[in-house]
Amino acid sequence: MCSKWISLNMLMLDEKRIIMDSTQESMIKSLKNWGFEPIPRSFMDFVPFGGSFHCATLDVRRRGELQSYF
């Protein structure tokens, strides 16, 4: 079983758009207030496998240059 916080696992599409679980209503509201554009979607069928949008996707093509965070 996953953590109760698994729905906070989001996928950033760009600087503003975020795909996230539609059950996270308070987080969606907060993100909108902070200037983001949440895209709520149901994804509960994947939870038994141990993840959500970010964990269930492959790398996406992004703009900009490669950066090291280490």
PDB file of C-alpha atoms in Angstrom:
ATOM      1  CA  MET A   1       0.000   0.000   0.000  1.00  0.00           C
ATOM      2  CA  CYS A   2       1.196   3.503  -0.800  1.00  0.00           C
ATOM      3  CA  SER A   3       1.598   6.470   1.477  1.00  0.00           C
ATOM      4  CA  LYS A   4      -1.478   8.651   1.909  1.00  0.00           C
ATOM      5  CA  TRP A   5       0.635  11.424   0.351  1.00  0.00           C
ATOM      6  CA  ILE A   6       1.113   9.602  -2.975  1.00  0.00           C
ATOM      7  CA  SER A   7      -1.436  11.858  -4.698  1.00  0.00           C
ATOM      8  CA  LEU A   8       0.961  14.777  -4.255  1.00  0.00           C
ATOM      9  CA  ASN A   9       3.154  13.095  -6.864  1.00  0.00           C
ATOM     10  CA  MET A  10       2.776  15.538  -9.787  1.00  0.00           C
ATOM     11  CA  LEU A  11       4.137  15.863 -13.309  1.00  0.00           C
ATOM     12  CA  MET A  12       5.373  19.296 -14.427  1.00  0.00           C
ATOM     13  CA  LEU A  13       4.771  19.836 -18.143  1.00  0.00           C
ATOM     14  CA  ASP A  14       6.411  23.253 -18.248  1.00  0.00           C
ATOM     15  CA  GLU A  15       6.919  26.283 -15.992  1.00  0.00           C
ATOM     16  CA  LYS A  16       3.186  26.606 -15.272  1.00  0.00           C
ATOM     17  CA  ARG A  17       1.246  23.441 -16.130  1.00  0.00           C
ATOM     18  CA  ILE A  18       1.067  20.551 -13.661  1.00  0.00           C
ATOM     19  CA  ILE A  19      -0.788  17.264 -14.115  1.00  0.00           C
ATOM     20  CA  MET A  20      -1.982  16.076 -10.719  1.00  0.00           C
ATOM     21  CA  ASP A  21      -4.567  13.922  -9.015  1.00  0.00           C
ATOM     22  CA  SER A  22      -8.038  15.454  -9.039  1.00  0.00           C
ATOM     23  CA  THR A  23      -8.661  14.436  -5.413  1.00  0.00           C
ATOM     24  CA  GLN A  24      -6.113  16.995  -4.154  1.00  0.00           C
ATOM     25  CA  GLU A  25      -8.560  19.909  -4.090  1.00  0.00           C
ATOM     26  CA  SER A  26      -6.732  22.058  -1.528  1.00  0.00           C
ATOM     27  CA  MET A  27      -3.407  21.649  -3.360  1.00  0.00           C
ATOM     28  CA  ILE A  28      -5.074  22.514  -6.685  1.00  0.00           C
ATOM     29  CA  LYS A  29      -6.467  25.689  -5.124  1.00  0.00           C
ATOM     30  CA  SER A  30      -3.070  26.606  -3.634  1.00  0.00           C
ATOM     31  CA  LEU A  31      -1.254  26.020  -6.919  1.00  0.00           C
ATOM     32  CA  LYS A  32      -3.747  28.261  -8.749  1.00  0.00           C
ATOM     33  CA  ASN A  33      -3.197  30.973  -6.120  1.00  0.00           C
ATOM     34  CA  TRP A  34       0.567  30.699  -6.693  1.00  0.00           C
ATOM     35  CA  GLY A  35       0.158  31.212 -10.459  1.00  0.00           C
ATOM     36  CA  PHE A  36       0.353  27.610 -11.655  1.00  0.00           C
ATOM     37  CA  GLU A  37      -2.119  25.888 -13.993  1.00  0.00           C
ATOM     38  CA  PRO A  38      -3.040  22.528 -12.420  1.00  0.00           C
ATOM     39  CA  ILE A  39      -4.560  19.941 -14.761  1.00  0.00           C
ATOM     40  CA  PRO A  40      -6.570  17.646 -12.456  1.00  0.00           C
ATOM     41  CA  ARG A  41      -6.985  14.038 -13.589  1.00  0.00           C
ATOM     42  CA  SER A  42      -8.149  10.841 -11.922  1.00  0.00           C
ATOM     43  CA  PHE A  43      -5.305   8.376 -11.506  1.00  0.00           C
ATOM     44  CA  MET A  44      -6.339   6.212  -8.564  1.00  0.00           C
ATOM     45  CA  ASP A  45      -6.110   2.941 -10.528  1.00  0.00           C
ATOM     46  CA  PHE A  46      -2.316   3.243 -10.544  1.00  0.00           C
ATOM     47  CA  VAL A  47      -1.917   3.757  -6.768  1.00  0.00           C
ATOM     48  CA  PRO A  48      -1.628   0.006  -5.952  1.00  0.00           C
ATOM     49  CA  PHE A  49       1.530  -0.080  -8.084  1.00  0.00           C
ATOM     50  CA  GLY A  50       3.244   2.529  -5.920  1.00  0.00           C
ATOM     51  CA  GLY A  51       3.138   5.838  -7.673  1.00  0.00           C
ATOM     52  CA  SER A  52       1.238   8.528  -9.466  1.00  0.00           C
ATOM     53  CA  PHE A  53       1.767  10.744 -12.518  1.00  0.00           C
ATOM     54  CA  HIS A  54       5.483  11.470 -12.056  1.00  0.00           C
ATOM     55  CA  CYS A  55       6.436   7.881 -11.220  1.00  0.00           C
ATOM     56  CA  ALA A  56       4.285   6.391 -13.996  1.00  0.00           C
ATOM     57  CA  THR A  57       5.733   8.398 -16.885  1.00  0.00           C
ATOM     58  CA  LEU A  58       8.923   8.346 -18.901  1.00  0.00           C
ATOM     59  CA  ASP A  59      11.087  11.402 -19.376  1.00  0.00           C
ATOM     60  CA  VAL A  60       9.507  14.106 -21.484  1.00  0.00           C
ATOM     61  CA  ARG A  61      11.194  16.470 -23.893  1.00  0.00           C
ATOM     62  CA  ARG A  62      11.855  19.826 -22.262  1.00  0.00           C
ATOM     63  CA  ARG A  63      12.997  23.237 -23.461  1.00  0.00           C
ATOM     64  CA  GLY A  64      16.269  24.746 -22.320  1.00  0.00           C
ATOM     65  CA  GLU A  65      19.688  23.349 -21.611  1.00  0.00           C
ATOM     66  CA  LEU A  66      20.682  20.304 -19.614  1.00  0.00           C
ATOM     67  CA  GLN A  67      21.389  21.213 -15.984  1.00  0.00           C
ATOM     68  CA  SER A  68      23.022  19.212 -13.227  1.00  0.00           C
ATOM     69  CA  TYR A  69      21.428  19.487  -9.801  1.00  0.00           C
ATOM     70  CA  PHE A  70      24.250  17.610  -8.074  1.00  0.00           C
TER      71      PHE A  70
END
